[in-house]
JSON list of C-alpha atoms in Angstrom, two decimals:
[
{"chain": "W", "resi": 1, "resn": "GLU", "atom": "CA", "xyz": [-6.94, -12.42, -14.30]},
{"chain": "W", "resi": 2, "resn": "ALA", "atom": "CA", "xyz": [-8.14, -9.01, -14.97]},
{"chain": "W", "resi": 3, "resn": "GLY", "atom": "CA", "xyz": [-7.23, -6.27, -12.43]},
{"chain": "W", "resi": 4, "resn": "VAL", "atom": "CA", "xyz": [-9.16, -3.41, -11.19]},
{"chain": "W", "resi": 5, "resn": "THR", "atom": "CA", "xyz": [-10.89, -1.37, -14.06]},
{"chain": "W", "resi": 6, "resn": "GLN", "atom": "CA", "xyz": [-11.90, 2.01, -14.00]},
{"chain": "W", "resi": 7, "resn": "SER", "atom": "CA", "xyz": [-14.07, 4.10, -16.33]},
{"chain": "W", "resi": 8, "resn": "PRO", "atom": "CA", "xyz": [-13.84, 6.42, -17.88]},
{"chain": "W", "resi": 9, "resn": "THR", "atom": "CA", "xyz": [-10.02, 7.14, -18.26]},
{"chain": "W", "resi": 10, "resn": "HIS", "atom": "CA", "xyz": [-10.74, 10.80, -18.58]},
{"chain": "W", "resi": 11, "resn": "LEU", "atom": "CA", "xyz": [-13.71, 12.80, -17.79]},
{"chain": "W", "resi": 12, "resn": "ILE", "atom": "CA", "xyz": [-14.09, 16.56, -18.56]},
{"chain": "W", "resi": 13, "resn": "LYS", "atom": "CA", "xyz": [-17.00, 18.46, -16.94]},
{"chain": "W", "resi": 14, "resn": "THR", "atom": "CA", "xyz": [-17.83, 22.07, -16.01]},
{"chain": "W", "resi": 15, "resn": "ARG", "atom": "CA", "xyz": [-18.32, 23.61, -12.68]},
{"chain": "W", "resi": 16, "resn": "GLY", "atom": "CA", "xyz": [-21.62, 22.65, -11.21]},
{"chain": "W", "resi": 17, "resn": "GLN", "atom": "CA", "xyz": [-22.16, 19.50, -13.18]},
{"chain": "W", "resi": 18, "resn": "GLN", "atom": "CA", "xyz": [-22.13, 15.99, -11.76]},
{"chain": "W", "resi": 19, "resn": "ALA", "atom": "CA", "xyz": [-19.58, 13.39, -12.39]},
{"chain": "W", "resi": 20, "resn": "THR", "atom": "CA", "xyz": [-19.97, 9.56, -12.10]},
{"chain": "W", "resi": 21, "resn": "LEU", "atom": "CA", "xyz": [-16.93, 7.43, -12.09]},
{"chain": "W", "resi": 22, "resn": "ARG", "atom": "CA", "xyz": [-17.01, 3.67, -11.98]},
{"chain": "W", "resi": 23, "resn": "CYS", "atom": "CA", "xyz": [-14.68, 0.94, -10.73]},
{"chain": "W", "resi": 24, "resn": "SER", "atom": "CA", "xyz": [-14.83, -2.90, -11.10]},
{"chain": "W", "resi": 25, "resn": "PRO", "atom": "CA", "xyz": [-12.78, -4.78, -8.44]},
{"chain": "W", "resi": 26, "resn": "ILE", "atom": "CA", "xyz": [-10.72, -7.88, -9.17]},
{"chain": "W", "resi": 27, "resn": "SER", "atom": "CA", "xyz": [-12.98, -11.03, -9.16]},
{"chain": "W", "resi": 28, "resn": "GLY", "atom": "CA", "xyz": [-13.46, -12.29, -5.59]},
{"chain": "W", "resi": 29, "resn": "HIS", "atom": "CA", "xyz": [-12.67, -8.94, -3.93]},
{"chain": "W", "resi": 30, "resn": "THR", "atom": "CA", "xyz": [-15.57, -7.53, -1.81]},
{"chain": "W", "resi": 31, "resn": "SER", "atom": "CA", "xyz": [-13.97, -4.29, -0.63]},
{"chain": "W", "resi": 32, "resn": "VAL", "atom": "CA", "xyz": [-13.59, -1.16, -2.73]},
{"chain": "W", "resi": 33, "resn": "TYR", "atom": "CA", "xyz": [-11.76, 2.00, -1.95]},
{"chain": "W", "resi": 34, "resn": "TRP", "atom": "CA", "xyz": [-11.70, 5.49, -3.53]},
{"chain": "W", "resi": 35, "resn": "TYR", "atom": "CA", "xyz": [-8.88, 7.89, -3.31]},
{"chain": "W", "resi": 36, "resn": "GLN", "atom": "CA", "xyz": [-8.36, 11.43, -4.69]},
{"chain": "W", "resi": 37, "resn": "GLN", "atom": "CA", "xyz": [-4.99, 12.61, -6.01]},
{"chain": "W", "resi": 38, "resn": "ALA", "atom": "CA", "xyz": [-4.85, 16.25, -6.54]},
{"chain": "W", "resi": 39, "resn": "LEU", "atom": "CA", "xyz": [-2.18, 18.47, -7.35]},
{"chain": "W", "resi": 40, "resn": "GLY", "atom": "CA", "xyz": [-1.07, 20.19, -4.12]},
{"chain": "W", "resi": 41, "resn": "LEU", "atom": "CA", "xyz": [-3.14, 18.17, -2.00]},
{"chain": "W", "resi": 42, "resn": "GLY", "atom": "CA", "xyz": [-1.73, 14.87, -2.57]},
{"chain": "W", "resi": 43, "resn": "LEU", "atom": "CA", "xyz": [-3.34, 11.58, -1.93]},
{"chain": "W", "resi": 44, "resn": "GLN", "atom": "CA", "xyz": [-6.46, 11.52, 0.15]},
{"chain": "W", "resi": 45, "resn": "PHE", "atom": "CA", "xyz": [-8.62, 8.60, 1.26]},
{"chain": "W", "resi": 46, "resn": "LEU", "atom": "CA", "xyz": [-12.37, 9.20, 0.17]},
{"chain": "W", "resi": 47, "resn": "LEU", "atom": "CA", "xyz": [-14.43, 6.01, 0.80]},
{"chain": "W", "resi": 48, "resn": "TRP", "atom": "CA", "xyz": [-14.52, 2.30, 1.60]},
{"chain": "W", "resi": 49, "resn": "TYR", "atom": "CA", "xyz": [-17.05, 0.00, 0.79]},
{"chain": "W", "resi": 50, "resn": "ASP", "atom": "CA", "xyz": [-17.35, -3.60, 1.75]},
{"chain": "W", "resi": 51, "resn": "GLU", "atom": "CA", "xyz": [-20.38, -6.11, 0.94]},
{"chain": "W", "resi": 52, "resn": "GLY", "atom": "CA", "xyz": [-22.47, -3.09, -0.33]},
{"chain": "W", "resi": 53, "resn": "GLU", "atom": "CA", "xyz": [-22.01, -0.86, 2.97]},
{"chain": "W", "resi": 54, "resn": "GLU", "atom": "CA", "xyz": [-20.09, 2.13, 3.51]},
{"chain": "W", "resi": 55, "resn": "ARG", "atom": "CA", "xyz": [-17.22, 1.34, 6.07]},
{"chain": "W", "resi": 56, "resn": "ASN", "atom": "CA", "xyz": [-15.29, 4.28, 6.24]},
{"chain": "W", "resi": 57, "resn": "ARG", "atom": "CA", "xyz": [-15.28, 7.85, 4.87]},
{"chain": "W", "resi": 58, "resn": "GLY", "atom": "CA", "xyz": [-12.59, 10.39, 4.61]},
{"chain": "W", "resi": 59, "resn": "ASN", "atom": "CA", "xyz": [-12.89, 14.20, 5.33]},
{"chain": "W", "resi": 60, "resn": "PHE", "atom": "CA", "xyz": [-14.74, 15.10, 2.16]},
{"chain": "W", "resi": 61, "resn": "PRO", "atom": "CA", "xyz": [-18.11, 17.06, 1.81]},
{"chain": "W", "resi": 62, "resn": "PRO", "atom": "CA", "xyz": [-21.33, 15.18, 1.26]},
{"chain": "W", "resi": 63, "resn": "ARG", "atom": "CA", "xyz": [-21.56, 15.98, -2.40]},
{"chain": "W", "resi": 64, "resn": "PHE", "atom": "CA", "xyz": [-18.97, 13.18, -2.70]},
{"chain": "W", "resi": 65, "resn": "SER", "atom": "CA", "xyz": [-20.84, 10.14, -2.48]},
{"chain": "W", "resi": 66, "resn": "GLY", "atom": "CA", "xyz": [-20.85, 6.45, -3.83]},
{"chain": "W", "resi": 67, "resn": "ARG", "atom": "CA", "xyz": [-22.18, 3.03, -3.72]},
{"chain": "W", "resi": 68, "resn": "GLN", "atom": "CA", "xyz": [-21.35, -0.52, -4.20]},
{"chain": "W", "resi": 69, "resn": "PHE", "atom": "CA", "xyz": [-23.41, -2.79, -6.18]},
{"chain": "W", "resi": 70, "resn": "PRO", "atom": "CA", "xyz": [-24.38, -6.46, -5.46]},
{"chain": "W", "resi": 71, "resn": "ASN", "atom": "CA", "xyz": [-21.67, -7.51, -7.99]},
{"chain": "W", "resi": 72, "resn": "TYR", "atom": "CA", "xyz": [-19.21, -5.47, -5.69]},
{"chain": "W", "resi": 73, "resn": "SER", "atom": "CA", "xyz": [-18.55, -2.91, -8.61]},
{"chain": "W", "resi": 74, "resn": "SER", "atom": "CA", "xyz": [-18.85, 0.66, -7.19]},
{"chain": "W", "resi": 75, "resn": "GLU", "atom": "CA", "xyz": [-19.66, 4.21, -8.37]},
{"chain": "W", "resi": 76, "resn": "LEU", "atom": "CA", "xyz": [-18.30, 7.59, -7.09]},
{"chain": "W", "resi": 77, "resn": "ASN", "atom": "CA", "xyz": [-20.61, 10.43, -7.74]},
{"chain": "W", "resi": 78, "resn": "VAL", "atom": "CA", "xyz": [-19.42, 14.00, -7.40]},
{"chain": "W", "resi": 79, "resn": "ASN", "atom": "CA", "xyz": [-22.11, 16.65, -7.24]},
{"chain": "W", "resi": 80, "resn": "ALA", "atom": "CA", "xyz": [-22.08, 20.26, -7.91]},
{"chain": "W", "resi": 81, "resn": "LEU", "atom": "CA", "xyz": [-18.50, 20.00, -9.25]},
{"chain": "W", "resi": 82, "resn": "GLU", "atom": "CA", "xyz": [-16.00, 22.65, -8.21]},
{"chain": "W", "resi": 83, "resn": "LEU", "atom": "CA", "xyz": [-12.68, 23.63, -9.94]},
{"chain": "W", "resi": 84, "resn": "GLU", "atom": "CA", "xyz": [-10.75, 21.91, -7.11]},
{"chain": "W", "resi": 85, "resn": "ASP", "atom": "CA", "xyz": [-12.25, 18.55, -7.60]},
{"chain": "W", "resi": 86, "resn": "SER", "atom": "CA", "xyz": [-9.90, 18.29, -10.70]},
{"chain": "W", "resi": 87, "resn": "ALA", "atom": "CA", "xyz": [-7.89, 15.20, -9.60]},
{"chain": "W", "resi": 88, "resn": "LEU", "atom": "CA", "xyz": [-6.95, 11.70, -10.53]},
{"chain": "W", "resi": 89, "resn": "TYR", "atom": "CA", "xyz": [-9.41, 9.41, -8.80]},
{"chain": "W", "resi": 90, "resn": "LEU", "atom": "CA", "xyz": [-8.06, 6.05, -8.00]},
{"chain": "W", "resi": 91, "resn": "CYS", "atom": "CA", "xyz": [-10.18, 2.88, -7.05]},
{"chain": "W", "resi": 92, "resn": "ALA", "atom": "CA", "xyz": [-8.62, 0.06, -5.25]},
{"chain": "W", "resi": 93, "resn": "SER", "atom": "CA", "xyz": [-10.03, -3.40, -4.15]},
{"chain": "W", "resi": 94, "resn": "SER", "atom": "CA", "xyz": [-9.14, -6.06, -1.72]},
{"chain": "W", "resi": 95, "resn": "LEU", "atom": "CA", "xyz": [-10.52, -9.33, -0.58]},
{"chain": "W", "resi": 96, "resn": "GLY", "atom": "CA", "xyz": [-12.26, -8.17, 2.29]},
{"chain": "W", "resi": 97, "resn": "LEU", "atom": "CA", "xyz": [-12.17, -6.71, 5.90]},
{"chain": "W", "resi": 98, "resn": "GLN", "atom": "CA", "xyz": [-8.89, -8.20, 7.07]},
{"chain": "W", "resi": 99, "resn": "VAL", "atom": "CA", "xyz": [-6.64, -5.22, 7.50]},
{"chain": "W", "resi": 100, "resn": "THR", "atom": "CA", "xyz": [-3.64, -7.32, 6.00]},
{"chain": "W", "resi": 101, "resn": "ASP", "atom": "CA", "xyz": [-5.45, -7.59, 2.62]},
{"chain": "W", "resi": 102, "resn": "THR", "atom": "CA", "xyz": [-3.45, -5.89, -0.10]},
{"chain": "W", "resi": 103, "resn": "GLN", "atom": "CA", "xyz": [-5.18, -3.27, -1.96]},
{"chain": "W", "resi": 104, "resn": "TYR", "atom": "CA", "xyz": [-4.77, -3.51, -5.75]},
{"chain": "W", "resi": 105, "resn": "PHE", "atom": "CA", "xyz": [-5.35, -0.03, -7.57]},
{"chain": "W", "resi": 106, "resn": "GLY", "atom": "CA", "xyz": [-6.80, 0.59, -10.96]},
{"chain": "W", "resi": 107, "resn": "PRO", "atom": "CA", "xyz": [-5.37, 2.99, -13.49]},
{"chain": "W", "resi": 108, "resn": "GLY", "atom": "CA", "xyz": [-7.54, 6.10, -12.23]},
{"chain": "W", "resi": 109, "resn": "THR", "atom": "CA", "xyz": [-9.85, 8.39, -13.88]},
{"chain": "W", "resi": 110, "resn": "ARG", "atom": "CA", "xyz": [-8.57, 11.76, -14.70]},
{"chain": "W", "resi": 111, "resn": "LEU", "atom": "CA", "xyz": [-11.31, 14.13, -13.77]},
{"chain": "W", "resi": 112, "resn": "THR", "atom": "CA", "xyz": [-10.99, 17.78, -15.15]},
{"chain": "W", "resi": 113, "resn": "VAL", "atom": "CA", "xyz": [-13.49, 20.54, -14.05]},
{"chain": "W", "resi": 114, "resn": "LEU", "atom": "CA", "xyz": [-13.51, 23.63, -16.32]},
{"chain": "K", "resi": 1, "resn": "GLU", "atom": "CA", "xyz": [-5.84, 15.72, 13.84]},
{"chain": "K", "resi": 2, "resn": "LEU", "atom": "CA", "xyz": [-3.81, 13.14, 12.23]},
{"chain": "K", "resi": 3, "resn": "LYS", "atom": "CA", "xyz": [-0.83, 14.56, 10.34]},
{"chain": "K", "resi": 4, "resn": "VAL", "atom": "CA", "xyz": [1.78, 12.42, 8.24]},
{"chain": "K", "resi": 5, "resn": "GLU", "atom": "CA", "xyz": [5.10, 13.81, 7.41]},
{"chain": "K", "resi": 6, "resn": "GLN", "atom": "CA", "xyz": [7.55, 12.15, 5.14]},
{"chain": "K", "resi": 7, "resn": "ASN", "atom": "CA", "xyz": [11.10, 13.00, 4.63]},
{"chain": "K", "resi": 8, "resn": "PRO", "atom": "CA", "xyz": [12.94, 13.64, 2.35]},
{"chain": "K", "resi": 9, "resn": "LEU", "atom": "CA", "xyz": [10.52, 14.67, -0.34]},
{"chain": "K", "resi": 10, "resn": "PHE", "atom": "CA", "xyz": [13.11, 14.30, -2.99]},
{"chain": "K", "resi": 11, "resn": "LEU", "atom": "CA", "xyz": [15.85, 11.71, -3.05]},
{"chain": "K", "resi": 12, "resn": "SER", "atom": "CA", "xyz": [18.54, 11.36, -5.71]},
{"chain": "K", "resi": 13, "resn": "MET", "atom": "CA", "xyz": [20.82, 8.22, -5.00]},
{"chain": "K", "resi": 14, "resn": "GLN", "atom": "CA", "xyz": [23.41, 6.36, -6.84]},
{"chain": "K", "resi": 15, "resn": "GLU", "atom": "CA", "xyz": [23.01, 2.79, -7.68]},
{"chain": "K", "resi": 16, "resn": "GLY", "atom": "CA", "xyz": [24.28, 0.47, -5.21]},
{"chain": "K", "resi": 17, "resn": "LYS", "atom": "CA", "xyz": [23.78, 2.77, -2.20]},
{"chain": "K", "resi": 18, "resn": "ASN", "atom": "CA", "xyz": [21.44, 2.51, 0.81]},
{"chain": "K", "resi": 19, "resn": "TYR", "atom": "CA", "xyz": [19.12, 5.08, 2.03]},
{"chain": "K", "resi": 20, "resn": "THR", "atom": "CA", "xyz": [16.10, 5.39, 4.40]},
{"chain": "K", "resi": 21, "resn": "ILE", "atom": "CA", "xyz": [12.87, 7.22, 3.97]},
{"chain": "K", "resi": 22, "resn": "TYR", "atom": "CA", "xyz": [11.12, 8.22, 7.09]},
{"chain": "K", "resi": 23, "resn": "CYS", "atom": "CA", "xyz": [7.49, 8.54, 7.91]},
{"chain": "K", "resi": 24, "resn": "ASN", "atom": "CA", "xyz": [6.22, 10.28, 11.07]},
{"chain": "K", "resi": 25, "resn": "TYR", "atom": "CA", "xyz": [2.63, 10.68, 12.23]},
{"chain": "K", "resi": 26, "resn": "SER", "atom": "CA", "xyz": [1.07, 12.77, 14.87]},
{"chain": "K", "resi": 27, "resn": "THR", "atom": "CA", "xyz": [-1.53, 10.55, 16.63]},
{"chain": "K", "resi": 28, "resn": "THR", "atom": "CA", "xyz": [-1.93, 7.00, 17.75]},
{"chain": "K", "resi": 29, "resn": "SER", "atom": "CA", "xyz": [-2.11, 4.57, 15.02]},
{"chain": "K", "resi": 30, "resn": "ASP", "atom": "CA", "xyz": [-1.48, 0.83, 14.64]},
{"chain": "K", "resi": 31, "resn": "ARG", "atom": "CA", "xyz": [-1.97, 0.73, 10.79]},
{"chain": "K", "resi": 32, "resn": "LEU", "atom": "CA", "xyz": [0.69, 1.96, 8.64]},
{"chain": "K", "resi": 33, "resn": "TYR", "atom": "CA", "xyz": [0.98, 1.42, 4.70]},
{"chain": "K", "resi": 34, "resn": "TRP", "atom": "CA", "xyz": [3.57, 2.01, 2.19]},
{"chain": "K", "resi": 35, "resn": "TYR", "atom": "CA", "xyz": [2.79, 2.55, -1.45]},
{"chain": "K", "resi": 36, "resn": "ARG", "atom": "CA", "xyz": [4.79, 2.91, -4.64]},
{"chain": "K", "resi": 37, "resn": "GLN", "atom": "CA", "xyz": [3.46, 5.13, -7.53]},
{"chain": "K", "resi": 38, "resn": "ASP", "atom": "CA", "xyz": [5.41, 5.17, -11.06]},
{"chain": "K", "resi": 39, "resn": "PRO", "atom": "CA", "xyz": [5.06, 8.34, -13.09]},
{"chain": "K", "resi": 40, "resn": "GLY", "atom": "CA", "xyz": [1.69, 8.60, -14.70]},
{"chain": "K", "resi": 41, "resn": "LYS", "atom": "CA", "xyz": [0.72, 5.23, -13.23]},
{"chain": "K", "resi": 42, "resn": "SER", "atom": "CA", "xyz": [-1.48, 4.02, -10.35]},
{"chain": "K", "resi": 43, "resn": "LEU", "atom": "CA", "xyz": [-0.50, 3.10, -6.84]},
{"chain": "K", "resi": 44, "resn": "GLU", "atom": "CA", "xyz": [0.96, -0.26, -5.93]},
{"chain": "K", "resi": 45, "resn": "SER", "atom": "CA", "xyz": [0.73, -1.64, -2.30]},
{"chain": "K", "resi": 46, "resn": "LEU", "atom": "CA", "xyz": [4.24, -2.46, -0.87]},
{"chain": "K", "resi": 47, "resn": "PHE", "atom": "CA", "xyz": [3.66, -3.20, 2.94]},
{"chain": "K", "resi": 48, "resn": "VAL", "atom": "CA", "xyz": [1.08, -3.05, 5.65]},
{"chain": "K", "resi": 49, "resn": "LEU", "atom": "CA", "xyz": [2.48, -2.83, 9.08]},
{"chain": "K", "resi": 50, "resn": "LEU", "atom": "CA", "xyz": [0.11, -3.50, 12.04]},
{"chain": "K", "resi": 51, "resn": "SER", "atom": "CA", "xyz": [2.22, -3.80, 15.23]},
{"chain": "K", "resi": 52, "resn": "ASN", "atom": "CA", "xyz": [4.95, -2.16, 17.07]},
{"chain": "K", "resi": 53, "resn": "GLY", "atom": "CA", "xyz": [8.30, -3.41, 15.92]},
{"chain": "K", "resi": 54, "resn": "ALA", "atom": "CA", "xyz": [6.80, -4.88, 12.68]},
{"chain": "K", "resi": 55, "resn": "VAL", "atom": "CA", "xyz": [9.36, -5.47, 10.03]},
{"chain": "K", "resi": 56, "resn": "LYS", "atom": "CA", "xyz": [8.60, -6.55, 6.35]},
{"chain": "K", "resi": 57, "resn": "GLN", "atom": "CA", "xyz": [10.94, -7.11, 3.71]},
{"chain": "K", "resi": 58, "resn": "GLU", "atom": "CA", "xyz": [10.51, -7.50, 0.01]},
{"chain": "K", "resi": 59, "resn": "GLY", "atom": "CA", "xyz": [13.48, -7.57, -2.20]},
{"chain": "K", "resi": 60, "resn": "ARG", "atom": "CA", "xyz": [15.69, -4.30, -1.58]},
{"chain": "K", "resi": 61, "resn": "LEU", "atom": "CA", "xyz": [12.93, -2.69, 0.45]},
{"chain": "K", "resi": 62, "resn": "MET", "atom": "CA", "xyz": [12.36, -2.99, 4.00]},
{"chain": "K", "resi": 63, "resn": "ALA", "atom": "CA", "xyz": [9.69, -1.33, 6.12]},
{"chain": "K", "resi": 64, "resn": "SER", "atom": "CA", "xyz": [9.52, -1.17, 9.81]},
{"chain": "K", "resi": 65, "resn": "LEU", "atom": "CA", "xyz": [7.07, 0.45, 12.42]},
{"chain": "K", "resi": 66, "resn": "ASP", "atom": "CA", "xyz": [7.85, 1.87, 15.82]},
{"chain": "K", "resi": 67, "resn": "THR", "atom": "CA", "xyz": [4.45, 2.89, 17.27]},
{"chain": "K", "resi": 68, "resn": "LYS", "atom": "CA", "xyz": [5.89, 4.37, 20.39]},
{"chain": "K", "resi": 69, "resn": "ALA", "atom": "CA", "xyz": [7.87, 6.81, 18.34]},
{"chain": "K", "resi": 70, "resn": "ARG", "atom": "CA", "xyz": [5.12, 7.20, 15.81]},
{"chain": "K", "resi": 71, "resn": "LEU", "atom": "CA", "xyz": [7.62, 6.39, 13.06]},
{"chain": "K", "resi": 72, "resn": "SER", "atom": "CA", "xyz": [8.06, 4.07, 10.17]},
{"chain": "K", "resi": 73, "resn": "THR", "atom": "CA", "xyz": [11.00, 3.73, 7.97]},
{"chain": "K", "resi": 74, "resn": "LEU", "atom": "CA", "xyz": [11.43, 2.42, 4.41]},
{"chain": "K", "resi": 75, "resn": "HIS", "atom": "CA", "xyz": [14.99, 1.34, 3.95]},
{"chain": "K", "resi": 76, "resn": "ILE", "atom": "CA", "xyz": [16.47, 0.73, 0.47]},
{"chain": "K", "resi": 77, "resn": "THR", "atom": "CA", "xyz": [19.31, -1.66, 0.15]},
{"chain": "K", "resi": 78, "resn": "ALA", "atom": "CA", "xyz": [21.76, -1.40, -2.89]},
{"chain": "K", "resi": 79, "resn": "ALA", "atom": "CA", "xyz": [19.39, 0.79, -4.89]},
{"chain": "K", "resi": 80, "resn": "VAL", "atom": "CA", "xyz": [18.76, -0.06, -8.56]},
{"chain": "K", "resi": 81, "resn": "HIS", "atom": "CA", "xyz": [17.25, 2.14, -11.40]},
{"chain": "K", "resi": 82, "resn": "ASP", "atom": "CA", "xyz": [14.08, 0.11, -11.20]},
{"chain": "K", "resi": 83, "resn": "LEU", "atom": "CA", "xyz": [13.35, 1.42, -7.82]},
{"chain": "K", "resi": 84, "resn": "SER", "atom": "CA", "xyz": [12.82, 5.05, -9.26]},
{"chain": "K", "resi": 85, "resn": "ALA", "atom": "CA", "xyz": [9.42, 6.11, -8.28]},
{"chain": "K", "resi": 86, "resn": "THR", "atom": "CA", "xyz": [7.28, 8.07, -5.71]},
{"chain": "K", "resi": 87, "resn": "TYR", "atom": "CA", "xyz": [6.94, 6.17, -2.29]},
{"chain": "K", "resi": 88, "resn": "PHE", "atom": "CA", "xyz": [3.93, 7.17, -0.13]},
{"chain": "K", "resi": 89, "resn": "CYS", "atom": "CA", "xyz": [3.25, 6.27, 3.57]},
{"chain": "K", "resi": 90, "resn": "ALA", "atom": "CA", "xyz": [-0.24, 6.23, 4.82]},
{"chain": "K", "resi": 91, "resn": "VAL", "atom": "CA", "xyz": [-1.65, 6.05, 8.35]},
{"chain": "K", "resi": 92, "resn": "GLU", "atom": "CA", "xyz": [-4.96, 4.94, 9.60]},
{"chain": "K", "resi": 93, "resn": "GLY", "atom": "CA", "xyz": [-6.30, 6.86, 12.61]},
{"chain": "K", "resi": 94, "resn": "TRP", "atom": "CA", "xyz": [-7.02, 4.77, 15.79]},
{"chain": "K", "resi": 95, "resn": "ASN", "atom": "CA", "xyz": [-10.78, 5.09, 15.30]},
{"chain": "K", "resi": 96, "resn": "ASN", "atom": "CA", "xyz": [-10.69, 3.92, 11.78]},
{"chain": "K", "resi": 97, "resn": "ASN", "atom": "CA", "xyz": [-12.34, 7.04, 10.74]},
{"chain": "K", "resi": 98, "resn": "ASP", "atom": "CA", "xyz": [-9.47, 8.74, 8.97]},
{"chain": "K", "resi": 99, "resn": "MET", "atom": "CA", "xyz": [-6.47, 7.90, 6.70]},
{"chain": "K", "resi": 100, "resn": "ARG", "atom": "CA", "xyz": [-3.82, 10.27, 5.82]},
{"chain": "K", "resi": 101, "resn": "PHE", "atom": "CA", "xyz": [-1.05, 10.11, 3.20]},
{"chain": "K", "resi": 102, "resn": "GLY", "atom": "CA", "xyz": [2.31, 11.63, 3.48]},
{"chain": "K", "resi": 103, "resn": "ALA", "atom": "CA", "xyz": [3.38, 13.97, 0.69]},
{"chain": "K", "resi": 104, "resn": "GLY", "atom": "CA", "xyz": [5.46, 11.32, -0.93]},
{"chain": "K", "resi": 105, "resn": "THR", "atom": "CA", "xyz": [9.04, 10.76, -1.60]},
{"chain": "K", "resi": 106, "resn": "ARG", "atom": "CA", "xyz": [10.27, 11.08, -5.19]},
{"chain": "K", "resi": 107, "resn": "LEU", "atom": "CA", "xyz": [13.21, 8.67, -5.33]},
{"chain": "K", "resi": 108, "resn": "THR", "atom": "CA", "xyz": [15.55, 8.79, -8.48]},
{"chain": "K", "resi": 109, "resn": "VAL", "atom": "CA", "xyz": [18.27, 6.01, -8.61]},
{"chain": "K", "resi": 110, "resn": "LYS", "atom": "CA", "xyz": [21.09, 7.19, -10.91]},
{"chain": "K", "resi": 111, "resn": "PRO", "atom": "CA", "xyz": [23.54, 4.73, -12.53]}
]
């Protein structure tokens, strides 16, 4: 069974541009989570989607947004990129809203903002 | 504001020894997570702890939660080299609107 997949693996953008990151959950999983792992800031929770709806949001500005599609895949969009947005962005999926559901992580997308 | 502190941040231990990683958090929470991250790799979920006194064990790792003390521990028993990784705890705020990670504990197990 395929795990969580993310694309692209690496993404290089310049300041002010927009970045779109994609995530495909494990088949049968309805929840998708996004995390940012930046140097010096550690891991931070970004967004949680389930059944197409945003369920929870971390402490990030509105230029970080996303959506979940009917097939449960998800996009993370970062507008007006800033240098400090350079980070590894991790996506995870789980079965659903049960808090005991294990999250399975994808390999991540390394975003570099120049 | 929810704050999560892990200690130690770096831990070097000999194979076969026992040690404990501590995770303290600042506000009421009833959900605590432990993750493992290998160098250059993604995260692996280890444990979800949901209630006071919860204890979970997987192999040489055992996690516990004391919600009154706002403390979770990850105990390593008879460490082996394969346990070398960075371990993170994460706490979800009581109102489900925040989830904070600790800085991580980089564990190195030496033969």
